[in-house]
Structures are given as C-alpha cells and as structure tokens.
Tab-separated table of C-alpha atoms in Angstrom:
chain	number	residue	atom	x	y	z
A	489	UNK	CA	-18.461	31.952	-59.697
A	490	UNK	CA	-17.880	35.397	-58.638
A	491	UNK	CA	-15.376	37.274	-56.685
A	492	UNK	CA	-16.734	39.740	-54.102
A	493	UNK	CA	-15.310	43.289	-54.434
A	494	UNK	CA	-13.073	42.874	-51.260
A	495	UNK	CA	-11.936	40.151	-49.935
A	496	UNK	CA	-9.187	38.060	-47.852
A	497	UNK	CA	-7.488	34.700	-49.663
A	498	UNK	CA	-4.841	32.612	-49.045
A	499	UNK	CA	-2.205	33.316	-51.689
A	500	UNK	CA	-0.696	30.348	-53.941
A	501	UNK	CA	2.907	32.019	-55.568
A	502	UNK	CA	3.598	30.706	-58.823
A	503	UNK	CA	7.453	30.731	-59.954
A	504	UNK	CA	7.307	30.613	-63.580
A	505	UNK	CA	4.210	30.805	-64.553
A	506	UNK	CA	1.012	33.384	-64.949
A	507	UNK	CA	-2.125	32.417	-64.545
A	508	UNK	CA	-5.124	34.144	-66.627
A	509	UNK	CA	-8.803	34.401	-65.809
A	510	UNK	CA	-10.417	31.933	-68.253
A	511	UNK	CA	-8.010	29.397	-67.844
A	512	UNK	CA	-7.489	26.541	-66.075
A	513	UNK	CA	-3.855	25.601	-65.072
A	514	UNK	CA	-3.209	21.866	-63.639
A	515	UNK	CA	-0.180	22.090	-61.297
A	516	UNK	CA	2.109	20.404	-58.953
A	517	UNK	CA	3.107	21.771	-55.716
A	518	UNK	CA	5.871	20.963	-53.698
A	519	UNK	CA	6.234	23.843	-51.545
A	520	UNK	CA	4.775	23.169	-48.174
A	521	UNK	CA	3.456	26.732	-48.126
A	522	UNK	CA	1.521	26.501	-51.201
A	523	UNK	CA	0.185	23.470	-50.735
A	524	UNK	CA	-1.175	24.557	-47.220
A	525	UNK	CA	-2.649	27.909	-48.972
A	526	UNK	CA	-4.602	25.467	-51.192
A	527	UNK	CA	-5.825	23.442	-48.200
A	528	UNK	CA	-7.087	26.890	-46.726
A	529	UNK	CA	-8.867	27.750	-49.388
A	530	UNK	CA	-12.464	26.707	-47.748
A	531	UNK	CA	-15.684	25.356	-49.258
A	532	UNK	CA	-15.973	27.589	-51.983
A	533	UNK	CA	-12.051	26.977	-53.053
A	534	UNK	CA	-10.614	30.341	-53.717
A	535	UNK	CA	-7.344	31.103	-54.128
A	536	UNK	CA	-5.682	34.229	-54.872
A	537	UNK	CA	-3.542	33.089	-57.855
A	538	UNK	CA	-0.029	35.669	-58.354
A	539	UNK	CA	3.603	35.570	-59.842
A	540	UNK	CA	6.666	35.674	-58.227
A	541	UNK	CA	8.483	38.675	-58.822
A	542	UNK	CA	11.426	37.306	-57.164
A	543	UNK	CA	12.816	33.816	-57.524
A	544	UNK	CA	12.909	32.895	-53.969
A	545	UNK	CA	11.682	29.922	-52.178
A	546	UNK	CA	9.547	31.534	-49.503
A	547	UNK	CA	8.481	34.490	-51.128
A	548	UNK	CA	6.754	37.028	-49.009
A	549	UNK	CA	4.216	40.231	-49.799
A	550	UNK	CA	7.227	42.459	-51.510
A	551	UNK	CA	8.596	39.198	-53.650
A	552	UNK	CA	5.082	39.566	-55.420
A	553	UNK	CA	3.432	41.061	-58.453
A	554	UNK	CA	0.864	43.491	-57.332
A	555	UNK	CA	-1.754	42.074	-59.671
A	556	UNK	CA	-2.845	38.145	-59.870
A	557	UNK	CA	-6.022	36.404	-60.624
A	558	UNK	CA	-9.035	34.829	-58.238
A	559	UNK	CA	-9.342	31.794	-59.041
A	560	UNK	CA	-11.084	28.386	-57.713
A	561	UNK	CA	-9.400	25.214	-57.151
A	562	UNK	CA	-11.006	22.612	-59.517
A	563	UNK	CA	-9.362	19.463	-58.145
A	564	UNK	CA	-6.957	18.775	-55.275
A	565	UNK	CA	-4.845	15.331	-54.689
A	566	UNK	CA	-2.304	15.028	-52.181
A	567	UNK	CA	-0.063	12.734	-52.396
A	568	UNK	CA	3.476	11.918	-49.990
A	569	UNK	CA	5.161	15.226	-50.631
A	570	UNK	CA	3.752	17.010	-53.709
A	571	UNK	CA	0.115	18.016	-54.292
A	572	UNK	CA	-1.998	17.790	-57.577
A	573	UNK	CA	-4.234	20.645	-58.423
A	574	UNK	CA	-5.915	22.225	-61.163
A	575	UNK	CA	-6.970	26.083	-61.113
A	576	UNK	CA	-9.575	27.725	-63.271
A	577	UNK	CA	-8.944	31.478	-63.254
A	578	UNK	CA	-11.633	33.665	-62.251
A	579	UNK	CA	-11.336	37.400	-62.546
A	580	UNK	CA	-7.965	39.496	-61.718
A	581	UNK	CA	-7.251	40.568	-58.534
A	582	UNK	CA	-4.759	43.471	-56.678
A	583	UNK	CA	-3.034	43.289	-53.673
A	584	UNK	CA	-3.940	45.587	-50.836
A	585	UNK	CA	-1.923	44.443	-48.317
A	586	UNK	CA	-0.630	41.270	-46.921
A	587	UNK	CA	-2.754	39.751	-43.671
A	588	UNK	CA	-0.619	36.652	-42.416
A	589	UNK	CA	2.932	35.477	-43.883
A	590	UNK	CA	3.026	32.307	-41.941
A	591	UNK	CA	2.855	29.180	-42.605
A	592	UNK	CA	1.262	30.549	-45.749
A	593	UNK	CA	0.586	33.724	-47.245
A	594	UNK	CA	-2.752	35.629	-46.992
A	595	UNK	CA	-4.046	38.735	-48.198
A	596	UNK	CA	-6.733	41.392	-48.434
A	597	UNK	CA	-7.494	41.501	-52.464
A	598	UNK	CA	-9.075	43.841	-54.357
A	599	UNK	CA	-11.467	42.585	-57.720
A	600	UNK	CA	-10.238	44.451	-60.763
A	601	UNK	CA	-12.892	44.862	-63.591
A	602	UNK	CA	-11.549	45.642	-67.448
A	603	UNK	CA	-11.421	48.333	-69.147
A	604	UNK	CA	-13.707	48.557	-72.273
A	605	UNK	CA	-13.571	51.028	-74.926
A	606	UNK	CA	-16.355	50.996	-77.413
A	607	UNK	CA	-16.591	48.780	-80.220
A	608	UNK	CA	-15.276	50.685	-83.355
A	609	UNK	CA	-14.165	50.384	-86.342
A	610	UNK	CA	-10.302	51.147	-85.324
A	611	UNK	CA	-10.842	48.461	-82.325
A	612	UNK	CA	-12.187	46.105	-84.860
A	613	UNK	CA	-9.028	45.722	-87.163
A	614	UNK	CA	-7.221	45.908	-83.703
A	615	UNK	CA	-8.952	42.452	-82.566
A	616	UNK	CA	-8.526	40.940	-86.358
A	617	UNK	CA	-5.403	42.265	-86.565
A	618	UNK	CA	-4.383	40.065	-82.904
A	619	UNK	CA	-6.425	37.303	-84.621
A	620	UNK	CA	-4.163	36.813	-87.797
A	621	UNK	CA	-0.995	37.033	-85.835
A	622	UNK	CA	-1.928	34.321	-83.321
A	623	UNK	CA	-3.371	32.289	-86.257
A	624	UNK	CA	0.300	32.824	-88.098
A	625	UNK	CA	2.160	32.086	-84.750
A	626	UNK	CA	-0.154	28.679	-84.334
A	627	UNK	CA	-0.211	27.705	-87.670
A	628	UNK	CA	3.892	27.830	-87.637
A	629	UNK	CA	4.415	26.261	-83.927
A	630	UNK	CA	5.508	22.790	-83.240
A	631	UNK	CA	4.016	22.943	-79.611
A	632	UNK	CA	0.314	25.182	-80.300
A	633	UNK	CA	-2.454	22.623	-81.334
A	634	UNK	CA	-3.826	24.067	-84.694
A	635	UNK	CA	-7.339	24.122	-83.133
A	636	UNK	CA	-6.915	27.063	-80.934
A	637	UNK	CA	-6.717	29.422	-83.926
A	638	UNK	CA	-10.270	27.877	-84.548
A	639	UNK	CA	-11.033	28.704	-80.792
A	640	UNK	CA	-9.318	32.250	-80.595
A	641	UNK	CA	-12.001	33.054	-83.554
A	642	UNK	CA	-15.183	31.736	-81.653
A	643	UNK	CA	-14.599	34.240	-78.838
A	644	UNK	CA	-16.883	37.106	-79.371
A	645	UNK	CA	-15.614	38.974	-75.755
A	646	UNK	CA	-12.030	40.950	-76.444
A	647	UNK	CA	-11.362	40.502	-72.905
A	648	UNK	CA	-11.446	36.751	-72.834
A	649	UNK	CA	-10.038	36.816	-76.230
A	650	UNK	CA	-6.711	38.404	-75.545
A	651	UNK	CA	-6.517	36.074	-72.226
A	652	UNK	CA	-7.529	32.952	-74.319
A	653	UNK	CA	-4.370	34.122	-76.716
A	654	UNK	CA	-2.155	35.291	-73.464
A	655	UNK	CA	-2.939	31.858	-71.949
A	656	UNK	CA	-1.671	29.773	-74.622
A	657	UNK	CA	1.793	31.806	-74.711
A	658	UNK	CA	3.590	29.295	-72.447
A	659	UNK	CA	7.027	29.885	-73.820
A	660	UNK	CA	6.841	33.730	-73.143
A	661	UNK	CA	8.735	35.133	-70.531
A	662	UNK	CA	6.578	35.341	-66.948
A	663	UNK	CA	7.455	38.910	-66.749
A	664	UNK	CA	6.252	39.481	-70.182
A	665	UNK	CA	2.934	37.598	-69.827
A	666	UNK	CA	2.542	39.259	-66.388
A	667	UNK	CA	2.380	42.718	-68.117
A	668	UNK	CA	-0.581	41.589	-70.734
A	669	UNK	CA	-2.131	40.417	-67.073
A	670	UNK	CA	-2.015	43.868	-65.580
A	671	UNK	CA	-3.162	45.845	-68.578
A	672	UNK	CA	-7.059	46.247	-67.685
A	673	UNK	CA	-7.761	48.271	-70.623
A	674	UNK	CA	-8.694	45.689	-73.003
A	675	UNK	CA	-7.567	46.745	-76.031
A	676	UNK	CA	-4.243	48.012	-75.236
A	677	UNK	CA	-3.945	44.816	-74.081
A	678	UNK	CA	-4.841	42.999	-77.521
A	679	UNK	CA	-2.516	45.937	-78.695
A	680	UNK	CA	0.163	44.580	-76.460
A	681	UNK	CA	0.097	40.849	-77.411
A	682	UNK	CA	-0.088	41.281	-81.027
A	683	UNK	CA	3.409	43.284	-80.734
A	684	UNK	CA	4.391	40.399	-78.507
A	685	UNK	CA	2.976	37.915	-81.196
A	686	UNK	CA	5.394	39.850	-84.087
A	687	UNK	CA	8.350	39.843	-82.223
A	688	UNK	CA	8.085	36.037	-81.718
A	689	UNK	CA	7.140	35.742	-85.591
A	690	UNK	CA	9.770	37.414	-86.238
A	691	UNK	CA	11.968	35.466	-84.083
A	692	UNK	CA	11.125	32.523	-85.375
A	693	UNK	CA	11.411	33.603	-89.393
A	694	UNK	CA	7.324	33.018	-89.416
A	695	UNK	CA	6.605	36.282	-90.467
A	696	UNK	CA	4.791	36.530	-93.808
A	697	UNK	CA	6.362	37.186	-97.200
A	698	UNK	CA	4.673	35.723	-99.446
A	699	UNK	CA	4.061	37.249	-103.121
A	700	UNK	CA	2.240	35.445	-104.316
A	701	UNK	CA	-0.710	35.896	-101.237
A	702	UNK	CA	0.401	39.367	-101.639
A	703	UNK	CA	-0.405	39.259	-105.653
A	704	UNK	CA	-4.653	37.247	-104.329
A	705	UNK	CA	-5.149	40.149	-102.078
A	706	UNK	CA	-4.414	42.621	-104.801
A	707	UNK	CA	-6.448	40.413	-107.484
A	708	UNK	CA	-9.330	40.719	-104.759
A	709	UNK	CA	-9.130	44.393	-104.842
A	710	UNK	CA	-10.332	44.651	-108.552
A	711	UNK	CA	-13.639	44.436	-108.410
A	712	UNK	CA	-13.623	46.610	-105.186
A	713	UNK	CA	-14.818	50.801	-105.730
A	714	UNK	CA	-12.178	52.691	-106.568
A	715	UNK	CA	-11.766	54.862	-103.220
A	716	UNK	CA	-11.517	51.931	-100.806
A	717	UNK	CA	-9.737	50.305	-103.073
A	718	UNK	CA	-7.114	52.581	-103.664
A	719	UNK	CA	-6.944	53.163	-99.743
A	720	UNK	CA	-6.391	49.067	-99.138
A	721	UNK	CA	-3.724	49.346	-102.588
A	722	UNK	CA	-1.558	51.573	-100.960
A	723	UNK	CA	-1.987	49.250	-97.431
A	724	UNK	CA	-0.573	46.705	-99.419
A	725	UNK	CA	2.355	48.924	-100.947
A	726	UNK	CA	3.364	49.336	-97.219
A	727	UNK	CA	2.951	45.706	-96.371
A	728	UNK	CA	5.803	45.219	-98.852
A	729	UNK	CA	7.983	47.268	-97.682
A	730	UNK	CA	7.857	46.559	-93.805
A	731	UNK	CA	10.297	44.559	-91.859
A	732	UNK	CA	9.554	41.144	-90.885
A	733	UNK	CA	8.000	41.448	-87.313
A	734	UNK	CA	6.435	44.664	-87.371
A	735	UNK	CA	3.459	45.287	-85.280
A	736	UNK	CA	1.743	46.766	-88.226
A	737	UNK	CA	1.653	44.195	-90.369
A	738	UNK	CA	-1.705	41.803	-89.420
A	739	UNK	CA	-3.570	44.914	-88.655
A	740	UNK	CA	-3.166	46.045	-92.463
A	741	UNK	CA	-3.692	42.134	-93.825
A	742	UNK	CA	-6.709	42.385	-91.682
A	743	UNK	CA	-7.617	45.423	-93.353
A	744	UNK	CA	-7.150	44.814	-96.581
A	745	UNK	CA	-9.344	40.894	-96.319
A	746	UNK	CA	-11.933	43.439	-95.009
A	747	UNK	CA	-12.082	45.671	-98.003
A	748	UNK	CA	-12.220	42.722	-100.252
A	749	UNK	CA	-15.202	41.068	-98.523
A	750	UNK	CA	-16.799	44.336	-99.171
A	751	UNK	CA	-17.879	42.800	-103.187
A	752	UNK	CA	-19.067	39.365	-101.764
C-alpha cells in the first residue's frame, strides 16, 4: 500500500515509542482519543503514526514531532476500555498543519521520500560498517533475538536496512530514535545509528578488544598485495589504539574483512 502525496489522516500520538516504516508495532490504547483516531481511520485503515514531543495526556498539533510515519492498521480489537491494535508502518510522513483537534486529532500530511546517494565504495563500508555494530550489539544483548543480525544482512535496500536496525532499538531513548526517523538522507542516517550503536556498545562494555581476532585479521592480510595490504595494516594499527565506543571502529573492521576477501 501506498500513501498519496497529500493527504488528510486521523493522527494516533504515541508516548514512548517511534514507529518506523517497515515495521509493524502491536499496541494497546487506552486513550479515548487514540482509540477513536483508529476507528476513523476508514476502509483502507490509515493512520498517521507520530511521537509525542511532550508528555501530556491530550496532546495537541504543537505537543508533536513534525515528522511520523503512514501507516495501516493491521488488526483492531476493542475491548471494555482499552483497544488492541497492530500497525505496519508505511512510508514517513510531515505535518502540514493540523485540521480538527477534537475528539481526535487530524491532519493534512505530507509523504516524505528518502534521500539516496549513489552506491559507492565509501557508502559501502558505511552500510557494513552499521552491519557489524548491530551484529556486536545483538550478539551481546539479553533482550535482541540473535536472528535479526541474520535478518539485518538479508536486506539489500539501505533505507529499510537502517529502519529494520532503528526498529529493533526499543531501549533507545524516543527522542533519539525520533531523530534516525527524520533523517531522509539515507546514509547519514545509517551514519547516525551506527554512532548510536557505539555509544550503547560502549555503554554496555561490548565493544571489541579482542587480540587475538585482532592477531586473524592481520594473519589474513599476508597473502593480500602489498599496497592494500599495507593500507588495511595501518587500519588495524588504529583499531588498536581507539577508545572503546568509537564510531570508527566497525567501519575499519569492515574494511579490513574486505581487503582480506580480496585473496579468496
């Protein structure tokens, strides 16, 4: 399904959370407003999906976020005083101005598209670079399911990618997760997440130090020509000398796994 350009939707406020397009996002509401924007939502079932910027119960247009996401309302059960729903985000969406405030909130959206800059070889160690961190954050979290590092890899699209990854952050702060939502251009956002990635590696004393993977990568390097090799040598010199946390860090493993594959 497909948002039009321009368009008026009734507006479901999330408190705490941040919904991304290619996700889905099962909920319960118990504010009377939200749950009659969800009833409005018509045969096709689209909502406009945004963050609270403001912690208040009946937020209106200025206690928003500017940007949220279109998305369609999967499943609805009411139920005494709560409704059950679950959301699949569409595509993101900006605010244009606010139509109706009561009982719910409504407003004129407009459909944001990505920003996509070539495929290089610079955006290239950017994406693997995203791709190790997450797999390092997954592979040391008690709460991430080890299969979405094996997921996060099957994407081929950046875009959905970095959302996939921004998605599954559900311990980040809203605020924090709302910025990776309003960065269109698609690899500063990738950019973005992999520093938010390191900080929470770092955080959490995840952060790779490990000499002897450090002593395999150089082993790998031997039978690599001498210019790349010394180029991916002296990655690894800095590796060992960075902090723990540093943004830099996955892009040069990345790097460096890259060069090696080079002999195979």
């Amino acid at each position: 399904m497909e948002l039009s350009p321009l368009m008026e939707l009734p507006i479901l406020p999330l408190r705490t959370m941040v919904l991304f397009p290619h996700a889905a996002l099962p909920m319960t509401l118990s504010r009377r407003a939200a749950s009659q924007a969800v009833a409005a939502a018509g045969l096709d079932g689209l909502v406009a999906v945004v963050t609270q910027a403001h912690d208040v119960e009946l937020p209106g247009g200025g206690d928003l976020f500017a940007v949220g996401t279109g998305a369609v309302v999967r499943q609805l059960s009411e139920g005494g005083d709560t409704t059950m729903v679950i959301l699949e985000g569409l595509e993101r969406i900006a605010i244009v101005d606010i139509v109706q405030t009561r009982p719910f909130l409504k407003a004129r959206v407009r459909r944001l598209a990505s920003e996509r800059p070539p495929r290089d070889p610079s955006t290239e160690l950017v994406r693997a670079g995203l791709l190790a961190s997450f797999d390092e954050l997954v592979r040391g979290s008690t709460i991430l399911p080890i299969e979405l590092a094996v997921v996060a890899r099957s994407i081929a699209d950046d875009s959905a990618l970095a959302d996939m990854i921004a998605s599954a952050l559900v311990e980040t702060a809203p605020a924090l997760r709302q910025d990776i939502l309003a960065t269109l251009n698609v690899r500063r956002r990738m950019e973005k997440l992999q520093e938010l990635i390191g900080s929470q590696l770092d955080i959490l004393g995840l952060h790779a130090k490990l000499p002897p993977k450090q002593i395999e990568r150089r082993a790998k390097l031997e039978q690599v020509p001498s210019e790349p090799r010394d180029e991916a040598l002296r990655g690894l010199d800095r590796l060992d000398e960075m902090p723990p946390g540093s943004p830099e860090s996955p892009v040069i493993k990345a790097y460096v796994e890259w060069i090696a594959e080079l002999t195979r």
